[in-house]
Structures are given as structure tokens and as C-alpha cells.
PDB file of C-alpha atoms in Angstrom:
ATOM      1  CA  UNK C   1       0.000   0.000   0.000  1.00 87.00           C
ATOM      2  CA  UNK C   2       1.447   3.442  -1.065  1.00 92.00           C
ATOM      3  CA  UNK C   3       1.130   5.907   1.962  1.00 92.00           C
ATOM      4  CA  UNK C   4       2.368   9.529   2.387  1.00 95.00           C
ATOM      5  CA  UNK C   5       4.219  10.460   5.300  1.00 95.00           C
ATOM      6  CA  UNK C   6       3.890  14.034   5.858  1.00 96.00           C
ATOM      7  CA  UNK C   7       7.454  15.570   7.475  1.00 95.00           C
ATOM      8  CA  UNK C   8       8.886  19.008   7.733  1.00 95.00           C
ATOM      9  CA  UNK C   9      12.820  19.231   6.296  1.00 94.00           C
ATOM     10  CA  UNK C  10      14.053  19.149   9.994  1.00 93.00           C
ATOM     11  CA  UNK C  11      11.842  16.164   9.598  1.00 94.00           C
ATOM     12  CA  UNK C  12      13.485  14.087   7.010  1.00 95.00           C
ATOM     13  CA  UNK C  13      17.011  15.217   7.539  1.00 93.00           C
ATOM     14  CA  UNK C  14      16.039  13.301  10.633  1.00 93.00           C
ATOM     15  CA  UNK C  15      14.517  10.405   9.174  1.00 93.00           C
ATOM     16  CA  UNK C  16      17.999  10.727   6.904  1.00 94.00           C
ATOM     17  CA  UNK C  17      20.150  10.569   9.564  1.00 93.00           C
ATOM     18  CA  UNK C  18      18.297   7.339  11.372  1.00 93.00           C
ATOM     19  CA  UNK C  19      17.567   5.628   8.473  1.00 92.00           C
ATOM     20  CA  UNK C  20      13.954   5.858   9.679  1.00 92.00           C
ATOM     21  CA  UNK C  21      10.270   7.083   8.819  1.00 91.00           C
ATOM     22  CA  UNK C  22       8.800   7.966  11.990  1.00 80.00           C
ATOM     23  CA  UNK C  23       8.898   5.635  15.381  1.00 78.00           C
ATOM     24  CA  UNK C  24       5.364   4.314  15.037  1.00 74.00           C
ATOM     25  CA  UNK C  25       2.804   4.476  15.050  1.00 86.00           C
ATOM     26  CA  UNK C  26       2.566   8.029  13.490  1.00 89.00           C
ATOM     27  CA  UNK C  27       0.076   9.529  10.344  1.00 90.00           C
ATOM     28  CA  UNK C  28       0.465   8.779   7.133  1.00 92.00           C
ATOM     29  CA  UNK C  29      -2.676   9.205   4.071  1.00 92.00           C
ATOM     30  CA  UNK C  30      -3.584   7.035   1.397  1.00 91.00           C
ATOM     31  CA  UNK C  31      -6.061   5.879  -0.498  1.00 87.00           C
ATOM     32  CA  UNK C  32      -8.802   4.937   1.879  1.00 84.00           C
ATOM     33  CA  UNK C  33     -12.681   3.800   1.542  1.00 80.00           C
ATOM     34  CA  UNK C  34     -13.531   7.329   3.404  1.00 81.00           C
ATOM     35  CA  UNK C  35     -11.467   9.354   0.538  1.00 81.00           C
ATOM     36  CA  UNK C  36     -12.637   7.210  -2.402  1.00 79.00           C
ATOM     37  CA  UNK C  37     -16.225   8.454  -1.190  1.00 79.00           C
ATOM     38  CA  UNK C  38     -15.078  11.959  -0.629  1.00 79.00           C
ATOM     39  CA  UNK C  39     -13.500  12.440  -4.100  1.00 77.00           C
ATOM     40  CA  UNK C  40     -16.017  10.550  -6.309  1.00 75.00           C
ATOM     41  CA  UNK C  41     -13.491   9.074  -8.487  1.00 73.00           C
ATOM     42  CA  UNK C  42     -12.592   5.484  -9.731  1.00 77.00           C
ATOM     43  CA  UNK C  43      -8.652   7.329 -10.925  1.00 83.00           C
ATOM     44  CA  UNK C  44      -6.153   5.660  -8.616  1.00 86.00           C
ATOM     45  CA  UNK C  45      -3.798   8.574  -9.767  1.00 88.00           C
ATOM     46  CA  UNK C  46      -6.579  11.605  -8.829  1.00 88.00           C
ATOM     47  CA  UNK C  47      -6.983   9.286  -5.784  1.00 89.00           C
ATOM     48  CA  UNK C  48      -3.190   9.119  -4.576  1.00 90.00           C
ATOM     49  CA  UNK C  49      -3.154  12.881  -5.936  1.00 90.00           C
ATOM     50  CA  UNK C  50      -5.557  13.203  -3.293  1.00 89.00           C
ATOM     51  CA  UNK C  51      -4.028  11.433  -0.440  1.00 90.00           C
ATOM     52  CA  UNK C  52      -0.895  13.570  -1.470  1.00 93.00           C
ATOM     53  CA  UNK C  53      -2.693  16.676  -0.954  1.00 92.00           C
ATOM     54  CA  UNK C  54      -4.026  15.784   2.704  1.00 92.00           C
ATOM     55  CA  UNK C  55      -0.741  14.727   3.613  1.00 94.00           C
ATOM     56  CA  UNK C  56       0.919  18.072   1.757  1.00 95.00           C
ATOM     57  CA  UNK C  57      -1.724  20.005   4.419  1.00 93.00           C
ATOM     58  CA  UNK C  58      -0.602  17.736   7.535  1.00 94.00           C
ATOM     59  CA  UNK C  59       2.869  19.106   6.454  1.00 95.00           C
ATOM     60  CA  UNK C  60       1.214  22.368   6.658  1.00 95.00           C
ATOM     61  CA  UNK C  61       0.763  22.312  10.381  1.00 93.00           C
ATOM     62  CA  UNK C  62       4.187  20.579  11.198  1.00 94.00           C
ATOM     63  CA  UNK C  63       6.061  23.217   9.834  1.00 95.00           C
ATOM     64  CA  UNK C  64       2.749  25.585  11.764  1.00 95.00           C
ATOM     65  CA  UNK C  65       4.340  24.268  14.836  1.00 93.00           C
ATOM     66  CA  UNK C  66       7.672  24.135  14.398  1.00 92.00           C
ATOM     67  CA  UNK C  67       9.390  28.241  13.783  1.00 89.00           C
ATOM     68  CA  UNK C  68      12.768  26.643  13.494  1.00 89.00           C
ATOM     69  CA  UNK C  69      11.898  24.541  10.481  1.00 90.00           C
ATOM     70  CA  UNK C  70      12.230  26.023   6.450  1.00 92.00           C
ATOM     71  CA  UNK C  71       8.854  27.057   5.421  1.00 94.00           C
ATOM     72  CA  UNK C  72       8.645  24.179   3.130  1.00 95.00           C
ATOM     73  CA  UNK C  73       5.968  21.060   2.904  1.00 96.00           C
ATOM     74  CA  UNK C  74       7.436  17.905   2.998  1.00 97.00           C
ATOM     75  CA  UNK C  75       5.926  14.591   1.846  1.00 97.00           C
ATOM     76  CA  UNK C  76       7.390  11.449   1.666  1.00 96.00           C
ATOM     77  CA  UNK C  77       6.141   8.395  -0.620  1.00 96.00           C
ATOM     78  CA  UNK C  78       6.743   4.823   0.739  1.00 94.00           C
ATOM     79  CA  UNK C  79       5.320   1.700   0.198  1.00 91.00           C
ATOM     80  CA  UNK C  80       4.098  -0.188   3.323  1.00 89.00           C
ATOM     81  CA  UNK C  81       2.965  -4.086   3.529  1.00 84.00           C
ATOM     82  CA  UNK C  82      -0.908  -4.471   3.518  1.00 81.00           C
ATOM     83  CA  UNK C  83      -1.830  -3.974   6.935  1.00 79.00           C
ATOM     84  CA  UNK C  84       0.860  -1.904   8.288  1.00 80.00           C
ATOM     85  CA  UNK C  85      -0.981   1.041   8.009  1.00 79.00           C
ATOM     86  CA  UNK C  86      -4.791   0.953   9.454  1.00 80.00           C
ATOM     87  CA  UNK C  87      -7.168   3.408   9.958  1.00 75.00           C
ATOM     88  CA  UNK C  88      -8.552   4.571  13.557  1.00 68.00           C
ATOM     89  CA  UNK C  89     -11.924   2.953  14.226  1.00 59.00           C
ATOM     90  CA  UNK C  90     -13.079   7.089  15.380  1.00 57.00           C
ATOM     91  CA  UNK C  91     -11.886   8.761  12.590  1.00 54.00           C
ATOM     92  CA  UNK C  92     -14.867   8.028  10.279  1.00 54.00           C
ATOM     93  CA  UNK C  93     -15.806  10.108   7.771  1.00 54.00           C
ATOM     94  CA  UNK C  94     -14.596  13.384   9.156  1.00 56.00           C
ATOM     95  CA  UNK C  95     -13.369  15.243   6.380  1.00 60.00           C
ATOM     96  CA  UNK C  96     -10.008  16.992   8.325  1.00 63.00           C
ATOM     97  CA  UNK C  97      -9.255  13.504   8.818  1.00 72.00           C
ATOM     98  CA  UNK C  98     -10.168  11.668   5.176  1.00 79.00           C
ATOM     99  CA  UNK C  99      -7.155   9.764   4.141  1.00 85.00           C
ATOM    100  CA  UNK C 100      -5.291   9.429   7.377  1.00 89.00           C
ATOM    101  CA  UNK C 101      -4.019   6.128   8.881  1.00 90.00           C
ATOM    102  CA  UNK C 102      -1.663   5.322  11.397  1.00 89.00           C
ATOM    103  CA  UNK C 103       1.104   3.328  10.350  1.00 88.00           C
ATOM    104  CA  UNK C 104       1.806   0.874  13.758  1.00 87.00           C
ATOM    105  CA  UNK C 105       6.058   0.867  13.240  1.00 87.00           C
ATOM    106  CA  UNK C 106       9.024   2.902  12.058  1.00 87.00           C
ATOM    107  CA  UNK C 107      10.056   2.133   8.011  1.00 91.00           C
ATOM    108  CA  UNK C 108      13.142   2.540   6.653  1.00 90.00           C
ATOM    109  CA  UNK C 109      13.770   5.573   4.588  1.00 92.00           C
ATOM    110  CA  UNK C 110      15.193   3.250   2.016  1.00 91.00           C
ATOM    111  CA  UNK C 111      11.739   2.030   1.285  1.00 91.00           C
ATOM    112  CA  UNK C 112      10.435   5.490   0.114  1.00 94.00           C
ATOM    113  CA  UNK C 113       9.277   5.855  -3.380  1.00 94.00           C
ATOM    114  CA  UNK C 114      10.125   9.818  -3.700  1.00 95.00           C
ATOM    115  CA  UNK C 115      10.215  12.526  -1.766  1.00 96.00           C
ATOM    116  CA  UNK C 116       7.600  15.419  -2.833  1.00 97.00           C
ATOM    117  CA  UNK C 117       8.959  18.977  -1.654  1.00 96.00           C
ATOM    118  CA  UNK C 118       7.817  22.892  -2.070  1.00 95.00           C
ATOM    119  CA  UNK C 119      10.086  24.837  -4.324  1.00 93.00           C
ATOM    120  CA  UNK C 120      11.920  27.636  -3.189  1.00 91.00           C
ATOM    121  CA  UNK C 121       9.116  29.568  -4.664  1.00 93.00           C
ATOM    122  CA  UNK C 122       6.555  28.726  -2.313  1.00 94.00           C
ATOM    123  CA  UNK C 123       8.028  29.473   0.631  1.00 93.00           C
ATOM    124  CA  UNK C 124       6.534  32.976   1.269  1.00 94.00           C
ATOM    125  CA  UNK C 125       2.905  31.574   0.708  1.00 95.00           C
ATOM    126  CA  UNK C 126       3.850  28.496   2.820  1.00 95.00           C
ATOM    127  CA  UNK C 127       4.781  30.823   5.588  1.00 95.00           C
ATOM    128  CA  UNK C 128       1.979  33.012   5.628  1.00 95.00           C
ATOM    129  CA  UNK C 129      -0.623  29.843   5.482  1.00 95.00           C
ATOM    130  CA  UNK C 130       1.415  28.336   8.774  1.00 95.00           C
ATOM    131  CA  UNK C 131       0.580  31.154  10.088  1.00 94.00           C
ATOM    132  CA  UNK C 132      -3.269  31.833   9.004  1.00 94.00           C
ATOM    133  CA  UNK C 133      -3.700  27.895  10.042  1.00 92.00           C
ATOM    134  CA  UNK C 134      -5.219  28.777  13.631  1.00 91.00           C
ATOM    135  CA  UNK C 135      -7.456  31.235  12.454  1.00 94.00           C
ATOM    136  CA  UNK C 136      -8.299  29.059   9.420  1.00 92.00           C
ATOM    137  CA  UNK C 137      -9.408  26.591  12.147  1.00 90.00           C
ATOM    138  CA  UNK C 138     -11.562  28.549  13.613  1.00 92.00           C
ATOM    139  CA  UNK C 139     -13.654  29.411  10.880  1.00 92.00           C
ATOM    140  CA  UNK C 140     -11.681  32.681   9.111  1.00 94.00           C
ATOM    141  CA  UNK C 141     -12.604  32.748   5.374  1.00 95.00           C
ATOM    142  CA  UNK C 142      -9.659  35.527   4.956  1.00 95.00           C
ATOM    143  CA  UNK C 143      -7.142  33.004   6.820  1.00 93.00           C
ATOM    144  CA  UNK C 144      -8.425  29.820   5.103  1.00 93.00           C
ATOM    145  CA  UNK C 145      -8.233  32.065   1.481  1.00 95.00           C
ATOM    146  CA  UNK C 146      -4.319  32.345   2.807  1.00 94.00           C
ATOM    147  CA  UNK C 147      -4.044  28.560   3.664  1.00 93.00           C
ATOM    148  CA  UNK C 148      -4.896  27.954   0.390  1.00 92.00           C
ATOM    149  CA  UNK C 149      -3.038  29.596  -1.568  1.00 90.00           C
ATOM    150  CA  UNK C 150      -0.324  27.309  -0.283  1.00 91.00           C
ATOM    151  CA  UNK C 151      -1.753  24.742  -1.931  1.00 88.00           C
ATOM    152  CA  UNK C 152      -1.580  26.201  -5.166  1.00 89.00           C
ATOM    153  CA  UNK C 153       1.946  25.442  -5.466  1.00 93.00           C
ATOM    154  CA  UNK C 154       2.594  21.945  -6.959  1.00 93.00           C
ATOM    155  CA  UNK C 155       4.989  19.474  -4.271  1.00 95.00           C
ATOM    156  CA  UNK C 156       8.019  19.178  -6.794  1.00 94.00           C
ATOM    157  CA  UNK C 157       8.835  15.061  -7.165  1.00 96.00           C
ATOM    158  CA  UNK C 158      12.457  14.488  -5.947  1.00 94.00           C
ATOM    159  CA  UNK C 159      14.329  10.670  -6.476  1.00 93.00           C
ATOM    160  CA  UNK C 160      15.240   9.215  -3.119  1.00 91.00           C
ATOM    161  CA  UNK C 161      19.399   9.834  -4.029  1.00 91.00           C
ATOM    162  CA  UNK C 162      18.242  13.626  -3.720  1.00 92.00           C
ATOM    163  CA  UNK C 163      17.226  13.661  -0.161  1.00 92.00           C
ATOM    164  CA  UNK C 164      21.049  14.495   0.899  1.00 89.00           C
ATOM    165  CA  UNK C 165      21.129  17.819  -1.106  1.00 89.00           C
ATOM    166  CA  UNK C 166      17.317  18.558   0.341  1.00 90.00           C
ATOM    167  CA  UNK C 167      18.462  18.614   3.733  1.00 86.00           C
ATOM    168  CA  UNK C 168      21.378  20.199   2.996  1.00 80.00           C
ATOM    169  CA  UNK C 169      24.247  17.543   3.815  1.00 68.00           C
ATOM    170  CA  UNK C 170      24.894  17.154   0.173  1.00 57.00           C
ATOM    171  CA  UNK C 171      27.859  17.638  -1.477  1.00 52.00           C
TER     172      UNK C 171
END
């Protein structure tokens, strides 16, 4: 099962440096019954596209939380055994929570697929949606107009190899 593992890049220079995707359990999104019924589509790429995009806005509110962190969204792509990953029976169809699982143990990094990370580019508008998340939350059309606009800008793909020069310990 393909998951997305949303991070920060303080995040996944960590996960470089341990060889390690989160401790577990910890949040991942994929392609679950609750999202399939969201999106209305029978495209396992719009789908994943999808999951992508939840876990691109649970990088939102990592980097939200964390002011030492570049103002980037960070998603890794791994591939997790059937079961590994499971949705939490009180989730249900909530829609800030469509997508999300919990996958029960750490992976290694070496498993990952890609690595999906904002441009340069989009760090302004990154910035200013961590920071119109809160009010976003609690029901600010202004602030939620500002959180999206983060979302506008496309996760660029990046091979695996790459990850060194993302965090910055490349060559």
C-alpha cells in the first residue's frame, strides 16, 4: 500500500540521519474507503493525488508548529505491507481527517518511493498559510483564502538519491 508520510525538512534530515520514517505508530494518508467516497473518483492517480494533498496540508501544520523549520511542505512516498498502516476505528468520515491512517512501526527511509517537496518559490505563501492555520481553524474565510493559496503550489517530485542535497548535507 502506497502511503504519504507528511514531514517538515528538519523532519526528514532526521529520518535521513536514522535511516527511519517515523517511530510508530505516526500519520500517514492514502487511499482509503472514506477518501474514495469523498472524491467521487474510480482514478487511482486523482486518488493518490488526493491522499498527497491531505498529507501536503498535515505538512502544513508541522512546519505551523515548528518556527525553526524552512517554510517548506514535505511529503514522503513509501510503500508499506498491507496492513501496516490501518485506519482509527473514530476517525470516520470526518473530512479533516479523510485519508489518514496510522502506520503501527518505524520504516526505513530506504523504502520510500520519492520525496515530494515545495520549491523555493513557495516558501513565502507556505509561511503566511502556517501562520493563518489557527485562524483558518476557527472558521476565518480571509485566513483559510491564505491557507490555500499554499496549496496552489505543486509538491516538486524528488528521487530518493536527492534527499542528501534537500536537507542540505549534500555535497
Amino acid at each position: 500500500m502506497r502511503v504519504y508520510v507528511p514531514l517538515t525538512l528538519s523532519g526528514l534530515a532526521e529520518a535521513y540521519k536514522t535511516g527511519e520514517l517515523g517511530s510508530g505508530p505516526f500519520v500517514a494518508y492514502a487511499v482509503t474507503p472514506a477518501l474514495r467516497e469523498w472524491y467521487l473518483s474510480d482514478d487511482i492517480e486523482e486518488l493518490e493525488y488526493a491522499a498527497l494533498n491531505r498529507a501536503a496540508l498535515a505538512s502544513l501544520r508541522l512546519v505551523a508548529l515548528d518556527p525553526g523549520t524552512p517554510r517548506r511542505r514535505v511529503v514522503v512516498a513509501v510503500d508499506v505491507p498491507d496492513g501496516a498502516a490501518v485506519a482509527e476505528p473514530g476517525l470516520g468520515p470526518d473530512p479533516a481527517s479523510l485519508g489518514e491512517l496510522r502506520v503501527g512501526a518505524a520504516v526505513a527511509l530506504a523504502e520510500a518511493a520519492a520525496v515530494h517537496v515545495d520549491s523555493d518559490e513557495a516558501e513565502a505563501e507556505v509561511t503566511a498559510a502556517a501562520d493563518a492555520l489557527g485562524a483558518a481553524d476557527r472558521g476565518d474565510d480571509d485566513a483559510q483564502f491564505v491557507v490555500d493559496g499554499a496549496a496552489d503550489h505543486e509538491l516538486l517530485w524528488f528521487a530518493t538519491q536527492e534527499i542528501p542535497n534537500l536537507v542540505g548535507l549534500g555535497d
